[in-house]
CSV table of C-alpha atoms in Angstrom, one decimal:
chain,number,residue,atom,x,y,z
A,1061,MET,CA,68.4,-54.0,33.3
A,1062,GLU,CA,66.6,-50.9,32.0
A,1063,ARG,CA,67.8,-48.9,35.1
A,1064,GLN,CA,71.4,-49.8,34.2
A,1065,ARG,CA,70.8,-48.6,30.6
A,1066,LEU,CA,69.7,-45.2,32.0
A,1067,ILE,CA,72.9,-44.6,34.0
A,1068,VAL,CA,75.1,-43.3,31.2
A,1069,PRO,CA,72.4,-41.2,29.5
A,1070,ALA,CA,71.4,-39.6,32.9
A,1071,ALA,CA,75.0,-38.9,33.9
A,1072,CYS,CA,75.8,-37.2,30.5
A,1073,ALA,CA,72.6,-35.2,30.6
A,1074,ALA,CA,73.2,-34.0,34.1
A,1075,ALA,CA,76.7,-32.9,33.3
A,1076,THR,CA,75.5,-31.0,30.2
A,1077,PHE,CA,72.7,-29.3,32.3
A,1078,VAL,CA,75.1,-28.3,35.0
A,1079,PHE,CA,77.6,-27.0,32.5
A,1080,HIS,CA,75.1,-24.8,30.8
A,1081,LEU,CA,73.5,-23.7,34.0
A,1082,LEU,CA,76.9,-22.4,35.2
A,1083,GLY,CA,78.1,-21.1,31.8
A,1084,ASN,CA,75.0,-19.5,30.2
A,1085,PRO,CA,74.0,-16.5,32.5
A,1086,HIS,CA,76.7,-14.1,31.5
A,1087,TYR,CA,76.9,-10.9,29.4
A,1088,GLY,CA,73.1,-10.2,29.6
A,1089,PHE,CA,69.7,-10.9,28.0
A,1090,PHE,CA,69.7,-11.4,24.3
A,1091,ARG,CA,67.4,-9.2,22.2
A,1092,ASP,CA,65.2,-12.1,21.1
A,1093,GLU,CA,64.9,-13.4,24.7
A,1094,LEU,CA,63.5,-10.0,25.8
A,1095,TYR,CA,61.1,-10.2,22.9
A,1096,PHE,CA,60.0,-13.7,23.8
A,1097,ILE,CA,59.4,-12.6,27.4
A,1098,ILE,CA,57.2,-9.7,26.4
A,1099,CYS,CA,55.3,-11.8,23.9
A,1100,GLY,CA,54.7,-14.4,26.5
A,1101,ARG,CA,53.2,-11.8,28.8
A,1102,HIS,CA,50.5,-11.4,26.1
A,1103,PRO,CA,49.5,-15.1,25.8
A,1104,GLN,CA,48.2,-16.0,22.3
A,1105,TRP,CA,48.1,-19.0,20.1
A,1106,GLY,CA,50.7,-17.5,17.9
A,1107,TYR,CA,52.8,-14.4,17.1
A,1108,VAL,CA,53.9,-12.9,13.8
A,1109,ASP,CA,57.3,-14.5,13.9
A,1110,GLN,CA,57.0,-17.6,16.1
A,1111,PRO,CA,54.6,-20.1,17.6
A,1112,PRO,CA,53.7,-19.8,21.3
A,1113,VAL,CA,55.8,-22.3,23.3
A,1114,ILE,CA,59.0,-20.4,23.7
A,1115,PRO,CA,57.4,-17.0,24.6
A,1116,LEU,CA,55.2,-18.7,27.2
A,1117,LEU,CA,58.2,-20.5,28.7
A,1118,ALA,CA,60.3,-17.4,28.7
A,1119,ALA,CA,57.6,-15.3,30.4
A,1120,ALA,CA,57.1,-18.0,33.0
A,1121,SER,CA,60.7,-17.9,33.9
A,1122,GLN,CA,60.4,-14.3,35.0
A,1123,VAL,CA,57.3,-14.5,37.2
A,1124,PHE,CA,59.4,-14.1,40.4
A,1125,GLY,CA,61.5,-11.2,39.0
A,1126,ILE,CA,64.2,-10.5,36.5
A,1127,SER,CA,66.5,-13.5,36.4
A,1128,LEU,CA,68.9,-14.4,33.6
A,1129,VAL,CA,69.7,-17.6,35.4
A,1130,ALA,CA,66.0,-18.7,35.5
A,1131,LEU,CA,65.6,-17.9,31.8
A,1132,ARG,CA,68.7,-19.7,30.7
A,1133,ALA,CA,67.8,-22.7,32.9
A,1134,ILE,CA,65.2,-23.4,30.2
A,1135,SER,CA,67.8,-23.9,27.5
A,1136,ALA,CA,70.0,-25.8,29.9
A,1137,VAL,CA,67.2,-28.3,30.5
A,1138,PHE,CA,66.7,-28.9,26.8
A,1139,ALA,CA,70.4,-29.2,26.2
A,1140,GLY,CA,70.6,-31.9,28.9
A,1141,ALA,CA,67.5,-33.6,27.5
A,1142,SER,CA,69.1,-33.6,24.0
A,1143,VAL,CA,72.2,-35.4,25.3
A,1144,PHE,CA,70.0,-37.9,27.1
A,1145,VAL,CA,68.0,-38.7,24.0
A,1146,THR,CA,71.3,-38.9,22.0
A,1147,CYS,CA,72.6,-41.6,24.3
A,1148,ARG,CA,69.3,-43.5,24.1
A,1149,LEU,CA,69.5,-43.4,20.3
A,1150,VAL,CA,73.1,-44.8,20.5
A,1151,GLN,CA,71.7,-47.7,22.5
A,1152,GLU,CA,69.1,-48.4,19.8
A,1153,PHE,CA,71.9,-48.4,17.3
A,1154,GLY,CA,73.7,-51.1,19.3
A,1155,GLY,CA,76.2,-48.8,20.9
A,1156,GLY,CA,77.7,-49.3,24.4
A,1157,THR,CA,79.3,-46.9,27.0
A,1158,PHE,CA,82.0,-45.6,24.7
A,1159,ALA,CA,79.6,-44.8,21.9
A,1160,GLN,CA,77.2,-43.0,24.3
A,1161,VAL,CA,79.9,-40.9,25.9
A,1162,PHE,CA,81.4,-40.1,22.5
A,1163,ALA,CA,78.1,-39.1,21.0
A,1164,ALA,CA,77.1,-37.1,24.1
A,1165,LEU,CA,80.3,-35.1,24.0
A,1166,CYS,CA,79.8,-34.3,20.3
A,1167,THR,CA,76.2,-33.2,20.9
A,1168,ALA,CA,77.1,-31.1,23.9
A,1169,PHE,CA,80.2,-29.5,22.4
A,1170,ALA,CA,79.0,-29.0,18.8
A,1171,ALA,CA,79.0,-25.2,18.5
A,1172,VAL,CA,75.6,-24.7,17.0
A,1173,LEU,CA,73.9,-27.1,19.4
A,1174,ALA,CA,75.7,-25.5,22.4
A,1175,ALA,CA,74.4,-22.2,21.2
A,1176,PHE,CA,70.8,-23.6,21.1
A,1177,GLY,CA,71.4,-24.7,24.7
A,1178,THR,CA,72.6,-21.3,25.7
A,1179,LEU,CA,70.1,-18.8,24.4
A,1180,VAL,CA,66.4,-19.4,24.8
A,1181,GLY,CA,65.1,-19.4,21.3
A,1182,THR,CA,62.8,-21.2,18.9
A,1183,ASP,CA,65.5,-23.9,18.1
A,1184,THR,CA,65.8,-24.8,21.8
A,1185,VAL,CA,62.9,-27.2,22.0
A,1186,GLY,CA,64.0,-28.9,18.8
A,1187,LEU,CA,67.3,-29.9,20.5
A,1188,TRP,CA,65.2,-32.5,22.4
A,1189,ALA,CA,62.1,-32.9,20.2
A,1190,TRP,CA,63.8,-33.8,16.8
A,1191,PRO,CA,66.0,-36.6,18.2
A,1192,LEU,CA,63.2,-37.9,20.4
A,1193,ILE,CA,60.9,-38.3,17.4
A,1194,ALA,CA,63.7,-40.1,15.6
A,1195,LEU,CA,64.1,-42.4,18.7
A,1196,TYR,CA,60.4,-43.3,18.7
A,1197,ALA,CA,60.6,-44.0,14.9
A,1198,VAL,CA,63.7,-46.2,15.3
A,1199,ARG,CA,62.1,-48.2,18.0
A,1200,ILE,CA,58.8,-48.7,16.2
A,1201,ALA,CA,60.7,-49.7,13.0
A,1202,ARG,CA,62.5,-52.4,15.1
A,1203,GLY,CA,59.1,-53.8,16.3
A,1204,ALA,CA,58.2,-51.8,19.3
A,1205,ASP,CA,54.5,-51.2,20.2
A,1206,PRO,CA,53.1,-49.0,17.4
A,1207,ARG,CA,51.1,-47.1,20.0
A,1208,TRP,CA,54.3,-45.1,20.5
A,1209,TRP,CA,53.3,-43.2,17.4
A,1210,LEU,CA,51.0,-41.3,19.7
A,1211,ALA,CA,53.9,-40.1,21.8
A,1212,ALA,CA,55.9,-39.2,18.6
A,1213,GLY,CA,52.8,-37.3,17.3
A,1214,ALA,CA,52.5,-35.3,20.5
A,1215,ILE,CA,56.2,-34.4,20.5
A,1216,ALA,CA,55.9,-33.5,16.8
A,1217,GLY,CA,53.0,-31.2,17.7
A,1218,ILE,CA,55.0,-29.5,20.4
A,1219,ALA,CA,58.0,-29.1,18.0
A,1220,LEU,CA,55.7,-27.4,15.5
A,1221,GLU,CA,54.4,-25.1,18.3
A,1222,SER,CA,58.0,-24.2,19.0
A,1223,LYS,CA,59.4,-23.6,15.5
A,1224,TYR,CA,57.8,-24.0,12.1
A,1225,SER,CA,61.0,-25.6,10.5
A,1226,ALA,CA,60.1,-28.7,12.5
A,1227,ALA,CA,57.7,-29.4,9.6
A,1228,PHE,CA,60.6,-29.9,7.3
A,1229,PHE,CA,62.2,-32.4,9.6
A,1230,LEU,CA,58.9,-34.3,9.9
A,1231,VAL,CA,58.4,-34.4,6.1
A,1232,SER,CA,62.0,-35.5,5.5
A,1233,ALA,CA,61.7,-38.3,8.2
A,1234,ALA,CA,58.5,-39.5,6.5
A,1235,VAL,CA,60.1,-39.6,3.1
A,1236,GLY,CA,63.1,-41.5,4.5
A,1237,LEU,CA,60.8,-44.1,6.1
A,1238,LEU,CA,58.7,-44.4,3.0
A,1239,LEU,CA,61.7,-45.0,0.8
A,1240,THR,CA,63.2,-47.8,2.9
A,1241,GLN,CA,62.1,-50.9,4.8
A,1242,GLY,CA,61.0,-48.5,7.6
A,1243,ARG,CA,57.8,-48.0,5.6
A,1244,ARG,CA,56.5,-51.1,7.5
A,1245,ALA,CA,56.3,-49.0,10.6
A,1246,LEU,CA,53.9,-46.7,8.9
A,1247,ARG,CA,51.4,-49.4,8.1
A,1248,THR,CA,49.4,-49.1,11.2
A,1249,PRO,CA,46.4,-47.0,12.3
A,1250,TRP,CA,48.5,-45.8,15.2
A,1251,PHE,CA,50.7,-43.8,12.8
A,1252,ALA,CA,47.6,-42.1,11.4
A,1253,ALA,CA,46.5,-41.4,15.0
A,1254,GLY,CA,49.9,-40.0,15.9
A,1255,ALA,CA,49.8,-37.7,12.8
A,1256,ALA,CA,46.3,-36.6,13.7
A,1257,LEU,CA,47.4,-35.8,17.2
A,1258,CYS,CA,50.3,-33.7,15.8
A,1259,VAL,CA,47.9,-31.8,13.6
A,1260,LEU,CA,45.5,-31.2,16.5
A,1261,ILE,CA,48.3,-29.8,18.7
A,1262,ALA,CA,49.6,-27.6,15.9
A,1263,LEU,CA,46.2,-26.5,14.6
A,1264,PRO,CA,45.6,-23.5,17.0
A,1265,ASN,CA,48.7,-21.8,15.8
A,1266,ALA,CA,47.9,-22.5,12.2
A,1267,LEU,CA,44.5,-21.0,12.6
A,1268,TRP,CA,46.1,-18.0,14.3
A,1269,GLN,CA,48.4,-17.5,11.3
A,1270,ALA,CA,45.5,-17.9,8.9
A,1271,HIS,CA,43.4,-15.3,10.8
A,1272,TYR,CA,46.2,-12.7,10.5
A,1273,GLY,CA,46.9,-13.5,6.8
A,1274,PHE,CA,50.0,-15.7,7.5
A,1275,PRO,CA,52.3,-13.0,8.6
A,1276,MET,CA,55.2,-15.5,9.0
A,1277,LEU,CA,55.2,-16.1,5.2
A,1278,GLU,CA,55.4,-12.3,4.6
A,1279,LEU,CA,58.2,-12.1,7.1
A,1280,LEU,CA,60.2,-14.9,5.4
A,1281,ARG,CA,59.7,-13.2,2.0
A,1282,ASN,CA,60.9,-9.9,3.3
A,1283,GLY,CA,63.9,-11.5,4.9
A,1284,GLN,CA,65.0,-13.0,1.6
A,1285,ASP,CA,64.7,-9.6,-0.1
A,1286,GLY,CA,68.0,-8.1,1.1
A,1287,LYS,CA,68.1,-8.7,4.8
A,1288,ASN,CA,69.3,-12.3,5.0
A,1289,VAL,CA,72.5,-13.7,3.5
A,1290,VAL,CA,71.5,-16.1,0.7
A,1291,LEU,CA,73.9,-19.1,0.5
A,1292,SER,CA,74.9,-21.1,-2.5
A,1293,PRO,CA,74.2,-24.9,-2.2
A,1294,LEU,CA,78.0,-25.5,-1.7
A,1295,SER,CA,78.3,-22.8,1.0
A,1296,PHE,CA,75.3,-24.1,2.8
A,1297,ILE,CA,76.7,-27.7,2.9
A,1298,LEU,CA,80.2,-26.5,3.9
A,1299,LEU,CA,78.8,-24.4,6.7
A,1300,GLN,CA,77.1,-27.4,8.2
A,1301,ALA,CA,80.6,-28.7,9.0
A,1302,LEU,CA,81.8,-25.3,10.3
A,1303,ILE,CA,78.8,-24.6,12.6
A,1304,THR,CA,79.0,-28.1,14.2
A,1305,ASN,CA,82.8,-27.8,14.5
A,1306,PRO,CA,85.0,-29.1,11.7
A,1307,VAL,CA,86.5,-31.9,13.8
A,1308,LEU,CA,83.2,-33.0,15.3
A,1309,ALA,CA,81.7,-32.9,11.9
A,1310,ILE,CA,83.7,-35.9,11.0
A,1311,VAL,CA,81.6,-37.8,13.5
A,1312,TRP,CA,78.2,-36.8,12.2
A,1313,ILE,CA,79.4,-37.4,8.6
A,1314,ALA,CA,80.6,-40.9,9.6
A,1315,GLY,CA,77.1,-41.4,11.2
A,1316,LEU,CA,75.5,-40.3,7.9
A,1317,VAL,CA,77.6,-42.7,5.9
A,1318,TRP,CA,77.0,-45.5,8.5
A,1319,SER,CA,73.2,-44.9,8.4
A,1320,PHE,CA,73.2,-45.6,4.7
A,1321,ILE,CA,75.2,-48.8,5.2
A,1322,GLN,CA,72.8,-50.1,7.9
A,1323,ALA,CA,69.6,-51.1,6.2
A,1324,ARG,CA,67.4,-50.7,9.3
A,1325,ILE,CA,68.3,-47.0,9.8
A,1326,ARG,CA,68.9,-46.0,6.2
A,1327,TRP,CA,65.9,-43.9,6.4
A,1328,ILE,CA,67.9,-41.5,8.7
A,1329,GLY,CA,70.5,-40.8,6.0
A,1330,ILE,CA,67.8,-40.3,3.4
A,1331,ALA,CA,65.9,-38.0,5.7
A,1332,TYR,CA,69.0,-35.9,6.3
A,1333,VAL,CA,69.7,-35.5,2.6
A,1334,VAL,CA,66.0,-34.5,1.9
A,1335,LEU,CA,66.1,-32.0,4.8
A,1336,ILE,CA,69.3,-30.3,3.6
A,1337,ALA,CA,67.9,-30.2,0.0
A,1338,MET,CA,64.7,-28.5,1.1
A,1339,MET,CA,66.6,-26.0,3.2
A,1340,ILE,CA,68.9,-25.1,0.3
A,1341,ALA,CA,66.0,-24.8,-2.1
A,1342,LEU,CA,64.2,-22.4,0.3
A,1343,HIS,CA,67.3,-20.3,1.0
A,1344,ALA,CA,67.1,-21.1,4.7
A,1345,LYS,CA,69.7,-19.9,7.2
A,1346,HIS,CA,72.5,-22.3,7.8
A,1347,TYR,CA,71.4,-23.3,11.3
A,1348,TYR,CA,67.8,-24.1,10.6
A,1349,PRO,CA,68.4,-27.9,10.2
A,1350,ALA,CA,70.9,-28.1,13.1
A,1351,ASP,CA,68.5,-29.9,15.5
A,1352,VAL,CA,69.0,-33.0,13.4
A,1353,TYR,CA,72.6,-33.4,14.3
A,1354,PRO,CA,72.2,-35.3,17.6
A,1355,VAL,CA,70.7,-38.1,15.6
A,1356,LEU,CA,73.7,-38.3,13.3
A,1357,PHE,CA,76.1,-37.9,16.2
A,1358,ALA,CA,74.4,-40.9,17.8
A,1359,ALA,CA,74.9,-42.9,14.6
A,1360,GLY,CA,78.5,-41.7,14.4
A,1361,GLY,CA,79.1,-42.8,18.0
A,1362,ALA,CA,77.8,-46.3,17.2
A,1363,ALA,CA,79.9,-46.4,14.0
A,1364,PHE,CA,83.2,-45.4,15.7
A,1365,GLU,CA,82.6,-48.0,18.5
A,1366,GLN,CA,82.1,-50.7,15.9
A,1367,TRP,CA,85.2,-49.5,13.9
A,1368,THR,CA,87.4,-49.5,17.0
A,1369,ALA,CA,86.3,-52.9,18.3
A,1370,HIS,CA,89.7,-54.3,17.8
A,1371,VAL,CA,91.7,-51.2,18.6
A,1372,ARG,CA,90.1,-50.1,21.9
A,1373,ILE,CA,93.2,-48.1,22.8
A,1374,ALA,CA,92.0,-45.6,20.2
A,1375,ARG,CA,88.8,-44.8,22.1
A,1376,PRO,CA,90.2,-42.6,24.9
A,1377,VAL,CA,92.2,-40.8,22.2
A,1378,LEU,CA,89.0,-40.1,20.2
A,1379,ILE,CA,87.2,-38.9,23.3
A,1380,ALA,CA,90.1,-36.6,24.2
A,1381,LEU,CA,90.2,-35.3,20.6
A,1382,VAL,CA,86.5,-34.4,20.3
A,1383,ALA,CA,86.6,-32.9,23.8
A,1384,ALA,CA,89.5,-30.7,22.9
A,1385,ALA,CA,88.2,-29.7,19.5
A,1386,GLY,CA,84.8,-29.0,21.0
A,1387,ALA,CA,86.2,-26.9,23.8
A,1388,LEU,CA,88.2,-24.8,21.3
A,1389,LEU,CA,85.1,-23.4,19.7
A,1390,LEU,CA,82.8,-23.6,22.7
A,1391,PRO,CA,83.4,-19.9,23.8
A,1392,LEU,CA,81.8,-18.9,20.5
A,1393,ALA,CA,78.5,-20.4,21.6
A,1394,VAL,CA,78.6,-20.2,25.4
A,1395,PRO,CA,79.6,-16.9,27.1
A,1396,LEU,CA,82.4,-18.5,29.2
A,1397,LEU,CA,85.1,-15.9,28.7
A,1398,PRO,CA,85.2,-12.3,30.1
A,1399,VAL,CA,84.4,-10.1,27.2
A,1400,ARG,CA,87.8,-8.6,26.5
A,1401,GLN,CA,89.4,-12.0,26.6
A,1402,PHE,CA,86.7,-13.3,24.3
A,1403,ILE,CA,87.4,-10.5,21.7
A,1404,ALA,CA,91.0,-11.4,21.6
A,1405,TYR,CA,90.2,-15.2,21.4
A,1406,ASN,CA,87.6,-14.6,18.7
A,1407,ASN,CA,90.1,-12.5,16.6
A,1408,ALA,CA,92.7,-15.3,16.9
A,1409,LEU,CA,90.2,-17.9,15.8
A,1410,SER,CA,89.0,-15.8,12.9
A,1411,SER,CA,92.6,-15.7,11.5
A,1412,VAL,CA,92.4,-19.5,11.0
A,1413,LEU,CA,88.7,-20.2,10.5
A,1414,PRO,CA,86.2,-18.4,8.2
A,1415,LEU,CA,83.9,-17.3,11.1
A,1416,ASN,CA,82.6,-14.4,9.2
A,1417,SER,CA,81.0,-16.8,6.8
A,1418,THR,CA,78.5,-17.8,9.6
A,1419,VAL,CA,76.9,-14.3,9.6
A,1420,THR,CA,73.3,-14.7,8.5
A,1421,GLU,CA,72.2,-11.1,8.0
A,1422,HIS,CA,73.5,-8.1,6.1
A,1423,HIS,CA,74.4,-5.9,9.1
A,1424,LYS,CA,77.7,-4.2,9.9
A,1425,GLN,CA,79.1,-6.2,12.8
A,1426,SER,CA,80.3,-5.2,16.2
A,1427,VAL,CA,83.7,-6.2,17.7
A,1428,LEU,CA,81.5,-9.1,19.2
A,1429,PRO,CA,79.6,-11.5,17.0
A,1430,GLN,CA,75.9,-10.7,16.9
A,1431,ASN,CA,74.9,-13.4,19.3
A,1432,TYR,CA,76.9,-11.7,22.0
A,1433,ALA,CA,76.7,-8.0,20.9
A,1434,ASP,CA,72.9,-8.2,21.2
A,1435,MET,CA,73.3,-9.1,24.9
A,1436,TYR,CA,74.7,-5.6,25.7
A,1437,GLY,CA,73.2,-2.2,26.3
A,1438,TRP,CA,69.6,-3.0,26.9
A,1439,PRO,CA,69.2,-1.8,30.6
A,1440,GLN,CA,71.1,1.4,29.7
A,1441,LEU,CA,68.8,2.1,26.8
A,1442,ALA,CA,65.8,1.7,29.0
A,1443,GLN,CA,67.3,4.0,31.6
A,1444,THR,CA,68.0,6.7,28.9
A,1445,VAL,CA,64.3,6.5,27.7
A,1446,VAL,CA,63.1,6.8,31.3
A,1447,GLU,CA,65.2,9.9,31.7
A,1448,VAL,CA,63.7,11.5,28.6
A,1449,TYR,CA,60.2,10.6,29.8
A,1450,ASP,CA,60.9,12.1,33.2
A,1451,SER,CA,62.0,15.4,31.6
A,1452,LEU,CA,58.5,16.0,30.2
A,1453,SER,CA,56.0,18.1,32.0
A,1454,PRO,CA,53.2,16.2,33.9
A,1455,ALA,CA,50.7,17.2,31.2
A,1456,GLU,CA,53.0,15.8,28.4
A,1457,ARG,CA,53.7,12.6,30.4
A,1458,ALA,CA,50.0,12.0,30.6
A,1459,ARG,CA,49.8,12.1,26.7
A,1460,ALA,CA,53.1,10.5,25.9
A,1461,VAL,CA,53.8,7.3,24.0
A,1462,ILE,CA,57.1,5.6,23.3
A,1463,ALA,CA,57.9,4.3,19.8
A,1464,ALA,CA,60.8,2.0,19.0
A,1465,SER,CA,62.3,1.0,15.7
A,1466,ASN,CA,62.4,-2.7,16.4
A,1467,TYR,CA,61.2,-5.4,18.8
A,1468,GLY,CA,64.6,-5.6,20.6
A,1469,GLU,CA,64.5,-1.9,21.6
A,1470,ALA,CA,60.8,-2.0,22.4
A,1471,SER,CA,61.1,-5.2,24.5
A,1472,ALA,CA,64.1,-3.9,26.4
A,1473,ILE,CA,62.3,-0.7,27.4
A,1474,GLU,CA,59.3,-2.6,28.6
A,1475,PHE,CA,61.4,-5.2,30.5
A,1476,PHE,CA,64.0,-3.0,32.1
A,1477,ALA,CA,62.2,0.2,32.8
A,1478,GLY,CA,61.4,-1.0,36.3
A,1479,ARG,CA,58.4,1.3,36.6
A,1480,ALA,CA,55.1,2.3,34.9
A,1481,LEU,CA,55.7,3.9,31.6
A,1482,PRO,CA,53.4,4.9,28.8
A,1483,PRO,CA,52.7,2.3,26.1
A,1484,VAL,CA,55.7,1.1,24.1
A,1485,ILE,CA,54.8,0.7,20.4
A,1486,SER,CA,56.6,-0.4,17.3
A,1487,GLY,CA,55.8,-1.4,13.7
A,1488,HIS,CA,58.1,-4.3,14.0
A,1489,ASN,CA,56.6,-7.9,13.9
A,1490,GLN,CA,54.3,-8.7,16.8
A,1491,TYR,CA,54.4,-5.1,18.1
A,1492,PHE,CA,52.6,-4.0,14.9
A,1493,LEU,CA,49.6,-6.2,15.7
A,1494,TRP,CA,49.5,-4.8,19.2
A,1495,GLY,CA,48.8,-1.5,17.6
A,1496,THR,CA,48.9,2.0,19.2
A,1497,HIS,CA,47.2,1.2,22.5
A,1498,GLY,CA,44.8,4.1,21.8
A,1499,ALA,CA,47.6,6.7,22.0
A,1500,SER,CA,47.1,9.9,20.1
A,1501,GLY,CA,50.8,10.3,19.4
A,1502,ASP,CA,50.7,14.0,20.1
A,1503,VAL,CA,53.7,13.6,22.4
A,1504,LEU,CA,55.9,10.8,21.1
A,1505,ILE,CA,59.4,9.6,22.3
A,1506,ASP,CA,60.9,8.1,19.2
A,1507,VAL,CA,63.7,5.6,19.9
A,1508,ASN,CA,66.1,5.2,17.0
A,1509,GLY,CA,63.8,7.1,14.7
A,1510,ASP,CA,63.4,10.5,13.1
A,1511,CYS,CA,59.8,11.5,14.1
A,1512,GLY,CA,58.6,10.3,10.7
A,1513,SER,CA,60.4,13.1,8.9
A,1514,ASP,CA,59.5,11.7,5.5
A,1515,LEU,CA,55.8,12.0,6.3
A,1516,HIS,CA,56.1,15.4,8.0
A,1517,LEU,CA,54.1,14.1,10.9
A,1518,PHE,CA,55.0,16.5,13.7
A,1519,ALA,CA,55.0,20.2,14.2
A,1520,HIS,CA,58.0,20.2,16.5
A,1521,THR,CA,60.9,17.7,16.8
A,1522,GLN,CA,64.1,17.7,18.9
A,1523,ARG,CA,66.8,15.3,19.8
A,1524,ALA,CA,66.4,14.7,23.5
A,1525,ALA,CA,69.2,12.2,24.1
A,1526,THR,CA,71.7,10.0,22.3
A,1527,PHE,CA,72.2,6.4,23.5
A,1528,THR,CA,75.6,4.9,23.1
A,1529,ALA,CA,77.1,1.7,24.7
A,1530,ARG,CA,80.1,-0.5,24.2
A,1531,TYR,CA,79.9,-3.7,22.3
A,1532,VAL,CA,76.4,-3.2,20.9
A,1533,MET,CA,75.6,-3.7,17.2
A,1534,PRO,CA,76.5,-0.6,15.2
A,1535,TYR,CA,72.9,0.1,14.2
A,1536,GLU,CA,72.0,0.3,18.0
A,1537,ASP,CA,74.9,2.7,18.8
A,1538,ASP,CA,74.8,6.5,18.7
A,1539,MET,CA,71.0,6.0,18.8
A,1540,PRO,CA,68.9,9.2,18.6
A,1541,ILE,CA,66.1,9.5,21.2
A,1542,MET,CA,63.8,12.1,19.6
A,1543,LEU,CA,60.9,14.1,21.1
A,1544,CYS,CA,58.1,14.6,18.7
A,1545,ARG,CA,55.3,17.0,19.5
A,1546,GLY,CA,52.1,18.1,17.7
A,1547,ILE,CA,51.1,15.2,15.5
A,1548,LYS,CA,49.4,16.3,12.3
A,1549,LYS,CA,47.5,13.1,11.6
A,1550,PRO,CA,45.9,10.6,14.1
A,1551,LEU,CA,48.4,7.9,15.0
A,1552,ALA,CA,45.9,5.2,14.2
A,1553,GLN,CA,45.7,6.6,10.6
A,1554,VAL,CA,49.4,6.5,10.2
A,1555,TRP,CA,49.8,3.1,11.8
A,1556,PRO,CA,49.4,0.9,8.6
A,1557,LEU,CA,52.4,2.7,7.1
A,1558,VAL,CA,54.8,1.6,9.8
A,1559,LYS,CA,54.3,-2.2,9.5
A,1560,ASP,CA,57.7,-3.9,9.3
A,1561,TYR,CA,57.7,-7.7,9.2
A,1562,ASN,CA,61.3,-8.9,8.9
């Protein structure tokens, strides 16, 4: 019987995995993916701007050589796992085959979730972890063995070691359970044991952050001070519908309403409301709570199955509708179209949907949205820097160091150079903590910088090259590559001034 119950979830998960495996590896490595790989090559319990799980996974994917397919296979696995857990949640809610397929399509095609299943990022693990924690909680609340809290605690710890915003989901879920009949599931020492296991798994990263003065908090404060777009409460709520797909949003909204109607899962509705309220209060980016939507899609699938029990002819129509609506926005999240066709397609969609409202940072945009623009130009940038380095005399090459203005540039140079180069340094995020590598800075190749002109650091400066590439973000185009010689102060003395956590 249990094997039969696994057939639909496994089939939906496999289809999602194969789709992403074939659709993801186009355009190129995203800037954050390059950064994760470089961070993972320096294993630590934490980094300035993320916990360790994603960097370690990203670095592991490249042990046999540069491979975008291998890297994106990670996100494809978690996308498939998310759909599998969604179907299992539907079963817990009493749903059958239609409800599972319906919810699986919504989870796989919802634009923001498809994006999490495309790029390897800190939200990727949450695709699987958040709904799985909810699945364990639902089962235990229905009378399952409370020892499953240990599994839930372990998954919660992994989620926290993947992205800090998982803490808000865990708090909101606990509040939802406490305020409903689900509180009975918490009255067991196994819940306390699961919570302790979660803390134990997350503790090394917390201690790392404490050791370095909680740089993540400094980064978040800096981001809210002009870099990030701060949304009004109404805008934040409306964007939840847009980023999940306005048509598919009807399903999760129905799931939210249905969860309030069903006493045994009312805690899920309360948890969602608490989660969104916390995100709004903290001026979070609109996609931060998105890993919760598989849970609501599961509830929505069960609700629509119940509501169409006497009009089953409507079910294939509903499946066709969500498939068509999802496919319409899918190219925004998965690089399916050749870039020129995508630009035309994106422009056409932007004329009917407020896609510009999904921008999260105050940057001038490229002809491509940032999630695609930041996949372009990185190998060419690395090659340009290599050529500048090769133009130096042997004596200067022996003393040279490469400085980049941000982690994307620094990571791309390290990753794509394809040969031994001098140290690559930057004041941006984790690169700042890695320091100067003992370099004097007397010969410095400054990527997208000005040789510290405001500090009058160097005796001689010259523009050695200019990097330009199609489709990149405007602040990465017409990029100066400067040669800076004759540093007037030791680089180590200047280093504290270049810290840039944002």
